[in-house]
Coordinates of C-alpha atoms and ligand atoms in Angstrom, one line a residue:
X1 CA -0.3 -12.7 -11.3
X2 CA -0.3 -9.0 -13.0
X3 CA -1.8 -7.1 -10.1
X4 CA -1.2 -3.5 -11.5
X5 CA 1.2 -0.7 -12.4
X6 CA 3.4 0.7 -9.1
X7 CA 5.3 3.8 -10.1
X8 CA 7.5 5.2 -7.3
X9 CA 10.2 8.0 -7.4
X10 CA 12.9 9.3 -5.0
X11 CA 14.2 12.7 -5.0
X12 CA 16.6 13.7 -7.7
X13 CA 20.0 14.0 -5.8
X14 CA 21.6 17.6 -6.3
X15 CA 25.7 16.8 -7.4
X16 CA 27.1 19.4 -5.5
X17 CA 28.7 17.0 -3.0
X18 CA 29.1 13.4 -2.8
X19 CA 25.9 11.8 -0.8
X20 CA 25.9 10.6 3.1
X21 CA 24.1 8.4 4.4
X22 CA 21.0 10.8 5.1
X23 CA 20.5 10.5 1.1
X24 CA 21.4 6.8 1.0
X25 CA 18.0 6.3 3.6
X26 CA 15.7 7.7 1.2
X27 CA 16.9 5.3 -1.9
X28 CA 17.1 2.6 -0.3
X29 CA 13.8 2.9 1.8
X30 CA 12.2 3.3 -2.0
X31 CA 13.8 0.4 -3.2
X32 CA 12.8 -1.8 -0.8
X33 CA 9.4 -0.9 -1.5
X34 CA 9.6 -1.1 -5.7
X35 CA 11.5 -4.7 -4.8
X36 CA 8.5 -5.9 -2.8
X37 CA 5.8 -4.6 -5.5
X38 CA 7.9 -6.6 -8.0
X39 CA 8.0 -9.7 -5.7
X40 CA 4.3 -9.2 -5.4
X41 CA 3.8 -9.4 -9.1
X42 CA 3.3 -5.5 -9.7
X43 CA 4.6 -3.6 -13.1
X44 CA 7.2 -1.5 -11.3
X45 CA 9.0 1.5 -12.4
X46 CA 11.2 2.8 -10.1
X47 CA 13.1 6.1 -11.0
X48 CA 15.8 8.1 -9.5
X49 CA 18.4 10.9 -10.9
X50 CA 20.3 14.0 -10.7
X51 CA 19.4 17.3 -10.3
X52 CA 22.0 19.1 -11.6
X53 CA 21.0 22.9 -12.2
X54 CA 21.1 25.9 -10.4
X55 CA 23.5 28.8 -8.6
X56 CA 24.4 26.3 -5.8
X57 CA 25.7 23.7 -8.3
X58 CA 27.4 26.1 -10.7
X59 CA 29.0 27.7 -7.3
X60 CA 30.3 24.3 -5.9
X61 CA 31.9 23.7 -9.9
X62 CA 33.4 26.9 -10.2
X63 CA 34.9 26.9 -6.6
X64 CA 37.2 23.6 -7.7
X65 CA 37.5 25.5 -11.0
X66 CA 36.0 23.2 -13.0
X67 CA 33.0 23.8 -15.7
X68 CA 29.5 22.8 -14.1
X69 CA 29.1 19.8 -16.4
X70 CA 32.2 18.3 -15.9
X71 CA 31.8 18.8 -12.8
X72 CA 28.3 16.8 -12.2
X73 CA 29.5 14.0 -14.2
X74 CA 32.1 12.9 -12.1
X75 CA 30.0 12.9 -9.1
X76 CA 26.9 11.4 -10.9
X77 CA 29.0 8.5 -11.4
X78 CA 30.0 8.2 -8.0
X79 CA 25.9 8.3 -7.2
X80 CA 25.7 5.4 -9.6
X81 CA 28.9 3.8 -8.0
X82 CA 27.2 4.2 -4.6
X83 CA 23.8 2.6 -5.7
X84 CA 25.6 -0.3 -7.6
X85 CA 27.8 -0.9 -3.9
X86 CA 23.9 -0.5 -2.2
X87 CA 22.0 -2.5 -4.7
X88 CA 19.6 -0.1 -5.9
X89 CA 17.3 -1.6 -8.6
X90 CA 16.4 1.4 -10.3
X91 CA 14.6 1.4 -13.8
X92 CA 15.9 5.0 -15.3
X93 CA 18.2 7.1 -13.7
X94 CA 17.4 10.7 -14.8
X95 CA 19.7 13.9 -15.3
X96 CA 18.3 17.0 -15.5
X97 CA 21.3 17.9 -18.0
X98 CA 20.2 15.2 -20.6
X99 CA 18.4 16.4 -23.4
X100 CA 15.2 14.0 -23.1
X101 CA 14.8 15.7 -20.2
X102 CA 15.3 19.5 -21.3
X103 CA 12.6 19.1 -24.2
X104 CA 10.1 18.3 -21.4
X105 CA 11.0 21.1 -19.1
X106 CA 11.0 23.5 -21.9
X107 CA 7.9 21.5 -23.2
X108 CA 5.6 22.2 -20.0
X109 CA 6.8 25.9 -19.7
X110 CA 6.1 27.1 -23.2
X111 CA 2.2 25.8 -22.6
X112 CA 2.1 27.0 -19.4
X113 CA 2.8 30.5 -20.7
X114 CA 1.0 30.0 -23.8
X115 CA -2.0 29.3 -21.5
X116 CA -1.3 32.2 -19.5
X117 CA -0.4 30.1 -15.8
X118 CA 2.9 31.6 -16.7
X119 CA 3.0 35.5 -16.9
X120 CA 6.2 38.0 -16.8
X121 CA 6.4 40.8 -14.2
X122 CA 8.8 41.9 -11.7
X123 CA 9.9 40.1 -8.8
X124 CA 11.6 41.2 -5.8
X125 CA 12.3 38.3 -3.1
X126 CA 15.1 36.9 -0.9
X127 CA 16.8 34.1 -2.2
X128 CA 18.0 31.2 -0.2
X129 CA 21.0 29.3 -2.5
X130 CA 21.8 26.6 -0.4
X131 CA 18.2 25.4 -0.8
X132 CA 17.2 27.4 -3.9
X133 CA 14.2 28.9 -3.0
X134 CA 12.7 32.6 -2.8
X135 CA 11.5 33.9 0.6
X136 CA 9.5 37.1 1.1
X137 CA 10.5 39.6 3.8
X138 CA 7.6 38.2 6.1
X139 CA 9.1 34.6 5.9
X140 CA 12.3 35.0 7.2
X141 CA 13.3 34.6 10.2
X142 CA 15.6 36.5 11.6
X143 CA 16.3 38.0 8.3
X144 CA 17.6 34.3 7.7
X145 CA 16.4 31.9 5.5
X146 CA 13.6 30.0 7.9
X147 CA 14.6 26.4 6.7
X148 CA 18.0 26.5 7.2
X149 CA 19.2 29.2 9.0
X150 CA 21.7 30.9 6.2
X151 CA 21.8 34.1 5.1
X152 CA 19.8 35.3 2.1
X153 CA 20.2 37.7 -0.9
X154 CA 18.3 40.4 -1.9
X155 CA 17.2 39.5 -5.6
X156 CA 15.3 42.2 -8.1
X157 CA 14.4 41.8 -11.7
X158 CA 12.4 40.8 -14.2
X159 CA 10.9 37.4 -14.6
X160 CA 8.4 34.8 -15.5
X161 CA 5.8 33.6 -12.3
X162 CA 3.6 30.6 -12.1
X163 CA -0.3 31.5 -11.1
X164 CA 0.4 29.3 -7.8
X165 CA -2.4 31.4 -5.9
X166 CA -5.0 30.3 -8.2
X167 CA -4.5 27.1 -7.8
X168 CA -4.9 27.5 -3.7
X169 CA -8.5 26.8 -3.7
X170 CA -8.2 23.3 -5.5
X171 CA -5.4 22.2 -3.8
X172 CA -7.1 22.3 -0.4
X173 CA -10.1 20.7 -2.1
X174 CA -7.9 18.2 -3.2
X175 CA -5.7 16.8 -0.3
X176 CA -9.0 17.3 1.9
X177 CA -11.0 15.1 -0.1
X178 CA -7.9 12.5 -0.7
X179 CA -6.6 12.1 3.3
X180 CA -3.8 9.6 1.8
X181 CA -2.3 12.3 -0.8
X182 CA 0.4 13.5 1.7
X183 CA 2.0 11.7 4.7
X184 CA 2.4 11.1 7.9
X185 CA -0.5 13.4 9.1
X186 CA 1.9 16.0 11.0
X187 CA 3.3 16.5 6.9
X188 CA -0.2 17.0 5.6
X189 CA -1.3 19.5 8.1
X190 CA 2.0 21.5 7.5
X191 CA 1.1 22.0 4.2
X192 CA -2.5 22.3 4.2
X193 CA -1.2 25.5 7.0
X194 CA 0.8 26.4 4.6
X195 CA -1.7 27.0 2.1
X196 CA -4.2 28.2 4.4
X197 CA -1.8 30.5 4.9
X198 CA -1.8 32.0 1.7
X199 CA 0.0 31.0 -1.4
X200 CA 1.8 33.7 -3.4
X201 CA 2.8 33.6 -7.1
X202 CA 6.1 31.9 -7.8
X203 CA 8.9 33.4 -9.6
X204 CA 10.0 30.6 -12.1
X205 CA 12.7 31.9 -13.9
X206 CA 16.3 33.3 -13.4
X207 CA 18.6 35.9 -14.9
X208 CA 21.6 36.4 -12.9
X209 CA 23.4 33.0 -13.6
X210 CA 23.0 30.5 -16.9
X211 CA 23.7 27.3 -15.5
X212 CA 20.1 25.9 -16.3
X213 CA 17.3 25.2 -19.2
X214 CA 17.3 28.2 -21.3
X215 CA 13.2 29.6 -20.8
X216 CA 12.1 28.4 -24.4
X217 CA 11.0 31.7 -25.4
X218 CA 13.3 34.3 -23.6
X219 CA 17.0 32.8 -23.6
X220 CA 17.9 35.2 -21.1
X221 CA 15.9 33.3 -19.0
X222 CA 16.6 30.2 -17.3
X223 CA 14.1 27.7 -15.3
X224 CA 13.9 27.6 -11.9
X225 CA 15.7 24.5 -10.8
X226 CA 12.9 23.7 -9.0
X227 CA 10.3 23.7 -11.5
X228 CA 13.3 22.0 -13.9
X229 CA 13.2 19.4 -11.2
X230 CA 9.8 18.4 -10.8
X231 CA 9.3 17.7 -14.0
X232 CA 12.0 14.6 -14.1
X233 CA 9.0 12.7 -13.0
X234 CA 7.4 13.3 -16.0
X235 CA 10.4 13.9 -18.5
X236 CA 11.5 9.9 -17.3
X237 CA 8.4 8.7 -18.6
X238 CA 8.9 10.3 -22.4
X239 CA 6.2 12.7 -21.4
X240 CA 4.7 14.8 -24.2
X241 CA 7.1 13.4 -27.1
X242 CA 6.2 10.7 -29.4
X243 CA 7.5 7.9 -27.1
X244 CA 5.3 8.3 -24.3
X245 CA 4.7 4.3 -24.2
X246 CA 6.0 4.7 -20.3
X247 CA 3.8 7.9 -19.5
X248 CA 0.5 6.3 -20.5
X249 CA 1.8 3.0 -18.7
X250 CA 2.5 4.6 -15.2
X251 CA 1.3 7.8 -14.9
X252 CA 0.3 9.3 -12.1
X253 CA 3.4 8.0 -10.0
X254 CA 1.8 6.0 -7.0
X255 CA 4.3 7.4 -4.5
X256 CA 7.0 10.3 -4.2
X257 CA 9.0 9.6 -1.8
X258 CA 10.5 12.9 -0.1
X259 CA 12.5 14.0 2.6
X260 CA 10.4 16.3 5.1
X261 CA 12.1 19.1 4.2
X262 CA 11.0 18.9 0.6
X263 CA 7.0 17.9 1.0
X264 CA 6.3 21.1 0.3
X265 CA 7.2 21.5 -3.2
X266 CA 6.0 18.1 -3.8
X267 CA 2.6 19.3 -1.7
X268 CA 2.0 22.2 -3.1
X269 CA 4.0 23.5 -6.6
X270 CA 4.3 20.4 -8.1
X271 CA 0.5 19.6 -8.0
X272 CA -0.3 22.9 -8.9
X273 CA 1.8 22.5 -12.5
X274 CA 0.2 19.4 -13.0
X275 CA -3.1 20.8 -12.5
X276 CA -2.8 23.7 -14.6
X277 CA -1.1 20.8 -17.3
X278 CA -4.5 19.4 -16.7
X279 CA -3.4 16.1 -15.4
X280 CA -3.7 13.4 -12.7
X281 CA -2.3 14.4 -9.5
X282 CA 0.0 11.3 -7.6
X283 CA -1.5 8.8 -5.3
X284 CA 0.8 10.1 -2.6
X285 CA 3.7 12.1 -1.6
X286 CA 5.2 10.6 1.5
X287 CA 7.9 12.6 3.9
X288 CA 10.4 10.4 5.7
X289 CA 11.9 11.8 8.9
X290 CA 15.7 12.5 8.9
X291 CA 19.1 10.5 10.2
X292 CA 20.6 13.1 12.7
X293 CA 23.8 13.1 14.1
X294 CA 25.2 14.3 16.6
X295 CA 24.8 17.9 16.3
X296 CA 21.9 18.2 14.9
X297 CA 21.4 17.6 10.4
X298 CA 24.4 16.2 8.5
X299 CA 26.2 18.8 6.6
X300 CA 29.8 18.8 5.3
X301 CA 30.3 22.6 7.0
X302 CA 29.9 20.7 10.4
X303 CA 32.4 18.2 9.6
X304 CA 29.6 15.8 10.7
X305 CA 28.9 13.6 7.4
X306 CA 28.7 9.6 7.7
X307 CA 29.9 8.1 4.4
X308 CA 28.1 5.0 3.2
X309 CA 30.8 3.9 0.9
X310 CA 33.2 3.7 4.2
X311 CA 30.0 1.8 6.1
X312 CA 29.3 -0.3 3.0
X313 CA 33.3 -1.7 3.1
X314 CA 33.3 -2.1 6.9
X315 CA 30.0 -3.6 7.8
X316 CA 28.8 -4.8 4.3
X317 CA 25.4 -3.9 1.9
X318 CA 23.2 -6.1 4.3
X319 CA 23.6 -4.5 7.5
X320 CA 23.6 -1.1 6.3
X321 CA 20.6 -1.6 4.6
X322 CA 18.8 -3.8 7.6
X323 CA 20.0 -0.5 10.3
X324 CA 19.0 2.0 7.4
X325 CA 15.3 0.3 7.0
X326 CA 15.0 -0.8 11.2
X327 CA 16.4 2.1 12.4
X328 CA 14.1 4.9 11.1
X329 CA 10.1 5.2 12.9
X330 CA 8.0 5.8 10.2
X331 CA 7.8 9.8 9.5
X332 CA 10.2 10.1 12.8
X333 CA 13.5 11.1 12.5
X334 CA 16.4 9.1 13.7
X335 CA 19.5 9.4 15.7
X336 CA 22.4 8.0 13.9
X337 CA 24.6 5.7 16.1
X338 CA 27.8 3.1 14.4
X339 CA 27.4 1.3 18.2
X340 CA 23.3 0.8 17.0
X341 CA 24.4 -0.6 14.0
X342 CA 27.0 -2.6 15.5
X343 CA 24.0 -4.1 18.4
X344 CA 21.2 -4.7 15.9
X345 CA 23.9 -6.5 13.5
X346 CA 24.9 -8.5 16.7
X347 CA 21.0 -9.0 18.2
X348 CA 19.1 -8.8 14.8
X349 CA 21.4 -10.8 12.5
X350 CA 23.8 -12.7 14.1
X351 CA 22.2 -13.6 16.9
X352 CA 18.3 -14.4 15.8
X353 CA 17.9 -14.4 12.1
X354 CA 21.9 -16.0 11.4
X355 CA 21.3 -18.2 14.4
X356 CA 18.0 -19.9 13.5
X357 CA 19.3 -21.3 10.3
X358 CA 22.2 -22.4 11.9
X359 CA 21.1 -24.2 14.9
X360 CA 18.2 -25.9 12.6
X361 CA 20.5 -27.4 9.9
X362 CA 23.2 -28.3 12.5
X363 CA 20.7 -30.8 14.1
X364 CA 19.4 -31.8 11.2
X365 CA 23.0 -32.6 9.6
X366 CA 23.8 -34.7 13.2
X367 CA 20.2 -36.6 13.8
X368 CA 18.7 -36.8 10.4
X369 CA 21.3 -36.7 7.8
X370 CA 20.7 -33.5 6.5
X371 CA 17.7 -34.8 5.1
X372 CA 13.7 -32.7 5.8
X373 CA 11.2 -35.4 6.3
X374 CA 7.8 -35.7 6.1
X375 CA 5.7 -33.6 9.1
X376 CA 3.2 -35.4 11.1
X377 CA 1.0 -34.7 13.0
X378 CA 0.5 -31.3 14.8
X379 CA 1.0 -30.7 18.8
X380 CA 2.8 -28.5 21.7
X381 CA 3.6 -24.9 20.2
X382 CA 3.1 -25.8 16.2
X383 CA -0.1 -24.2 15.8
X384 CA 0.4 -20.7 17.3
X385 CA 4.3 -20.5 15.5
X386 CA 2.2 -21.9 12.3
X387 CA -0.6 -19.3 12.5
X388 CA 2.1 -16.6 13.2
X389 CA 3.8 -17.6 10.0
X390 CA 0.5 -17.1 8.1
X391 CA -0.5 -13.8 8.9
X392 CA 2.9 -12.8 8.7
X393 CA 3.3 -12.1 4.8
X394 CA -0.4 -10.0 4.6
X395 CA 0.7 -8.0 7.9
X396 CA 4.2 -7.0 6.1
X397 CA 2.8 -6.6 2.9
X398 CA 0.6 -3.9 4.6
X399 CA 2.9 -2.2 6.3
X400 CA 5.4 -2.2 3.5
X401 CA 2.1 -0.6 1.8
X402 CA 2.1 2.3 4.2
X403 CA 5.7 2.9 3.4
X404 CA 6.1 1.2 7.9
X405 CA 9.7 -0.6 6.7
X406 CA 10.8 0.1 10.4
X407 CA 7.5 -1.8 11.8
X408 CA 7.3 -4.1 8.7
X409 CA 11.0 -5.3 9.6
X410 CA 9.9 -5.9 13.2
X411 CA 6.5 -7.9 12.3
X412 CA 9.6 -10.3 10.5
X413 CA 11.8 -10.3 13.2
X414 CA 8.8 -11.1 15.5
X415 CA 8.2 -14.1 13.2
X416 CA 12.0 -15.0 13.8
X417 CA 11.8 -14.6 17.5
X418 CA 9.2 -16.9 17.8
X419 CA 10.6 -19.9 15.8
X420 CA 13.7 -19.1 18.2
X421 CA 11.5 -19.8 21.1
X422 CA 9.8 -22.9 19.4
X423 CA 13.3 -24.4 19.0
X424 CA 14.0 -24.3 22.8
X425 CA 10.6 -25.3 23.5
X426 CA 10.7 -28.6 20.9
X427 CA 14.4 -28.9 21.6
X428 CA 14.8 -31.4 18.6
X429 CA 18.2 -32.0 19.8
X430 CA 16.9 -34.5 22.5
X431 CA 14.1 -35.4 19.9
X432 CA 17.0 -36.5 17.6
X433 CA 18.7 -38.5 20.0
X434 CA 15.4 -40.7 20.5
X435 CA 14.5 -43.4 17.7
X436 CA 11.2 -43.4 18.6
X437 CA 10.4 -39.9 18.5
X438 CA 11.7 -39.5 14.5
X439 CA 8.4 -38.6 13.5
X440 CA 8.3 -35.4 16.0
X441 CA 11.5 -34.4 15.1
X442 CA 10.7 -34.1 11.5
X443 CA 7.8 -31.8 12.3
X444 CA 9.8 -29.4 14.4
X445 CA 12.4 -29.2 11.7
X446 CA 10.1 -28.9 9.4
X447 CA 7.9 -26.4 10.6
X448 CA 11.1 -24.1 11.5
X449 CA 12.8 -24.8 7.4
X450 CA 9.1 -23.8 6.2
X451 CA 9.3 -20.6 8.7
X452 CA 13.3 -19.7 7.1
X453 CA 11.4 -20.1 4.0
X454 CA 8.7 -17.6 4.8
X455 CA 11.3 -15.3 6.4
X456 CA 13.8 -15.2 3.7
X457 CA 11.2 -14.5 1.0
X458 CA 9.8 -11.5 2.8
X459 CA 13.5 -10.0 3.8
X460 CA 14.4 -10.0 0.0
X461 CA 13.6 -6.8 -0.3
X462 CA 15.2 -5.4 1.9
X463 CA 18.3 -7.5 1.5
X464 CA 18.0 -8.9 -1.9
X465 CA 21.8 -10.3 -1.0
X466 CA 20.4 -12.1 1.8
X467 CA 18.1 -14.9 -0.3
X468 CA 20.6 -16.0 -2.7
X469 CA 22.7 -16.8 0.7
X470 CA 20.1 -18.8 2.1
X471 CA 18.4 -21.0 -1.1
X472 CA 21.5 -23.3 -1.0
X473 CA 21.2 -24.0 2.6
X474 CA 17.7 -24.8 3.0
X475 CA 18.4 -27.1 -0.7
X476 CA 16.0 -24.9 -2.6
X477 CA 18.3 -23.0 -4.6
X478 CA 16.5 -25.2 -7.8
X479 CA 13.0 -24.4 -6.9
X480 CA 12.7 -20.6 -7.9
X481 CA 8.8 -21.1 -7.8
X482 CA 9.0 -21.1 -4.0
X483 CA 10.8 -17.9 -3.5
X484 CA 7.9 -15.9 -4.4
X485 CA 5.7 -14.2 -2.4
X486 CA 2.4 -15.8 -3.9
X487 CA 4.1 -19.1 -3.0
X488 CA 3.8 -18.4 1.2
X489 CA 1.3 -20.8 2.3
X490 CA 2.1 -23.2 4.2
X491 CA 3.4 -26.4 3.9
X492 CA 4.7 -25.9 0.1
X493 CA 8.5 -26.3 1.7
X494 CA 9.5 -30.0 -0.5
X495 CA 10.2 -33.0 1.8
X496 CA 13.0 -35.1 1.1
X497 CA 15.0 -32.0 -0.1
X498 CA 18.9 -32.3 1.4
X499 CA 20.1 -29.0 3.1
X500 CA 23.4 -28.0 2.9
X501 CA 24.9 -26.1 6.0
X502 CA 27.0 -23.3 5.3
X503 CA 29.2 -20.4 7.2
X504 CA 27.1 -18.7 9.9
X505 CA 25.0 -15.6 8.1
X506 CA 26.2 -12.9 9.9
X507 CA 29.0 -13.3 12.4
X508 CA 29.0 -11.5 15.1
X509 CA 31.1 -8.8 15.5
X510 CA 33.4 -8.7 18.7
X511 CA 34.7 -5.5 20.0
X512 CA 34.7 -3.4 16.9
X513 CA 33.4 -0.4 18.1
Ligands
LIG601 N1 17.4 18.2 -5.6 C1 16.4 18.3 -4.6 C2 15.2 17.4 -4.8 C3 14.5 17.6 -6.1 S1 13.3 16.4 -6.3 C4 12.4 16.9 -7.6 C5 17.0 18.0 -3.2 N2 18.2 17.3 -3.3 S2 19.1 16.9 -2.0 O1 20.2 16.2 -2.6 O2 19.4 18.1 -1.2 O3 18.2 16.0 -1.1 C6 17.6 14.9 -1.5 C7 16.9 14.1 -0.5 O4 17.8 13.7 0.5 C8 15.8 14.9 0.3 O5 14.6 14.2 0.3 C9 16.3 15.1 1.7 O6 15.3 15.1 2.6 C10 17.1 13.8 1.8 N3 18.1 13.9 2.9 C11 19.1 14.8 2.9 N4 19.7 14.7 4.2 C12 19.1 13.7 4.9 C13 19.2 13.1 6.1 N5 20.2 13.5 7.0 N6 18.3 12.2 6.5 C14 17.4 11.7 5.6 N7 17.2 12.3 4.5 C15 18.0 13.3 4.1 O7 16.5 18.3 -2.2

């Protein structure tokens, strides 16, 4: 059943704010993955954290005059609130403020300088806070910081810079030899321009605040929040100390899952450290698209922020989640929309996936006593709805692969749609009414139970509150061994089991909006 080690990561979330629902997308697009590598029989480890150094944070802390730490801990715990309320299985939750994690920064800088990939000099740059990154003069755009528009400070002093431009020639060795290492395709040639480009040294280390991880051998110095950051993939894992029982388990991470706006440091820096640190690079960075608003990106100085604890109390976990996951093309962004929500709860849930269930165990209750019999033998539409069902699981699995939770959602629903249709066809409510056509009707309901089955395995993860609904009703609440996903071929569903109707799934939701 072991089938391998899957180690995926989301962001680390910077606690300057409370999240939207932007953020929300990313963790619970990697959860849904880490959930399915479980239900596949993989060793996950699924990480997620805080970033919680740098000028913008410290900013943010004094500006409600409060000290930065106590600051970030009140709003880490609402990130843990928030993933509690969205059922975020997470293995570790990092903070860059813990001290597990400052040995390993401090760790990785002291040999990078000791090995000279670390060097001191003088920088002069333009320094974005909002997104914590240096510019040169040539990369602005209209004297602006060119990924988001704000103004920039001049910054000049002494510090600390990492040999990126050495590493420039391996790098585009490496993602052209490994085609997979960063997508969608439109990401990878972005950064392989980037790079083509020209890479300059990076200045890692800061003077002019303290709110950071003191530079091991130069306290005046603190890390760049950036490098700081990266390295909570590695600190997680009890990289470099003596209890590095997780590191040699799952590293290199299978798949960092970014926002498009920060492939580049996960392109580009971060497999630069690791090469100079002389280890394996991860399988593959992956940049999602965005959820825009109206207006453009979410941001709190445009007044324009969804909140997912408000969505979460008025819609509930499982259609947040099922919009989240449908809603967002693969690598595309996505235009955020309550009335979409509203329609896809209405079409999606209520009306196919709540409705199936429904419909099936309502005619079963009236013309067979609640009872599944025994299928016979095969006619009419049961082969092509039975062939659908078992290429289904492979096909999502697949796309669920490729990080395609929009399309694997729709290869599901398309499963759905189609035992729809085969109920109308088969219409076992007239093949219920008839003695002699007992035998039929036990097929049809058969076939559609052992479809529910199939469906409700494959939707776990991406609304693990959805199965433990559904196992009552279909009677197999008691037979755990058929909720896995090695357990979808067909025919396993038990006869003789008694279902037990319950409220409709998902009612529909009338006027609302
Ligand atoms: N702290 C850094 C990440 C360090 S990782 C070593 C950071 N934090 S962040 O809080 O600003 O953003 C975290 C993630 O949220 C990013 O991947 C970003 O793309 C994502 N999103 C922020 N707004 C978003 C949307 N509106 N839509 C989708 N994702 C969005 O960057």
């Amino acid at each position: 059943m072991a089938r391998g080690k899957f180690y995926i990561t989301t962001p680390i979330y910077y606690p300057s704010d409370r999240l939207h629902i932007g953020h929300a997308y990313t963790t619970v697009a990697a959860d849904t993955v880490a959930r399915f590598k479980r239900l596949q029989g993989y060793d996950v480890f699924f990480l997620t954290g805080a970033d919680e150094h740098g000028q913008k944070i410290e900013r943010a802390a004094r500006s409600k005059g409060k000290e930065p730490q106590a600051y970030v801990d009140e709003i880490v715990a609402s990130f843990k609130e928030l993933w509690r309320l969205l059922q975020i299985s997470y293995d570790d939750f990092i903070r860059t403020t813990e001290p597990r994690h400052k040995v390993v920064a401090q760790k990785v800088f002291q040999r990078l300088y000791d090995q000279g990939d670390i060097y001191r000099s003088t920088y002069q740059g333009w320094y974005c806070t909002p997104c914590e990154t240096f510019w040169t003069a040539r990369q602005l755009v209209d004297g602006k910081c060119p990924d988001c528009g704000r103004p920039v400070e001049l910054i000049e002093e002494e510090g600390y810079f990492f040999r990126l431009s050495a590493y420039a020639e391996r790098l585009l060795a490496h993602i052209e030899a490994h085609p997979e290492f960063i997508q969608p395709v439109a990401r990878r040639n972005e950064v392989l321009n980037f790079i083509r480009g020209g890479l300059e040294d990076l200045c890692v280390s800061r003077t002019t605040f303290s709110w950071g991880i003191p530079v091991p051998f130069d306290s005046r110095h603190v890390i760049y929040v950036w490098i700081d950051a990266l390295t909570n993939y590695l600190s997680a894992l009890g990289y470099g100390t003596d209890r590095d029982e997780r590191f040699r388990r799952y590293w290199p991470a299978d798949v960092h899952l970014v926002g498009k706006d920060i492939v580049r440091f996960h392109a580009i820096i971060w497999p630069a450290l690791l090469m100079a640190m002389g280890l394996p690079l991860p399988h593959r960075v992956v940049g999602h698209g965005w959820l825009l608003v109206e207006g453009g990106k979410m941001s709190k100085s445009k007044g324009n922020v969804i909140d997912p604890y408000d969505l979460i109390a008025k819609y509930g976990v499982e259609a947040v989640r099922y919009y989240l996951l449908r809603e967002l093309p693969f690598g595309a962004d996505g235009q955020y929309e309550e009335s979409n929500l509203v329609r896809r709860l209405n079409s999606d849930l209520a009306n196919d996936l709540g409705n199936l269930l429904y419909r099936t165990l309502t005619v079963l209750e009236k013309y067979g006593e609640g009872v599944v019999g025994e299928p016979g033998a095969l006619e009419g539409p049961d082969e092509e709805l039975i062939a659908l069902a078992q290429v289904t699981p492979a096909r999502v699995a697949e796309l669920v692969e490729q990080l395609q939770l929009a399309e694997a959602l729709a290869a599901i629903g398309q499963l759905v749609s189609r035992a729809n249709k085969y109920l109308d066809e088969t219409a076992p409510w007239s093949l219920g009414k008839n003695p002699e056509r007992k035998e039929r009707f036990a097929t049809v309901i058969y076939n559609v139970l052992e479809v529910y089955r199939f469906v409700t395995v494959l939707l776990g993860p991406f609304m693990p509150g959805f199965p433990p609904r559904v196992w009552p009703q279909l009677g197999l609440d008691s037979h755990p061994e058929l909720h896995t996903f090695d357990s979808l071929r067909w025919g396993a569903f038990p006869p003789a089991v008694r279902v037990v109707k319950g409220e409709p799934l998902f009612p529909r939701l009338e006027g609302e909006i």
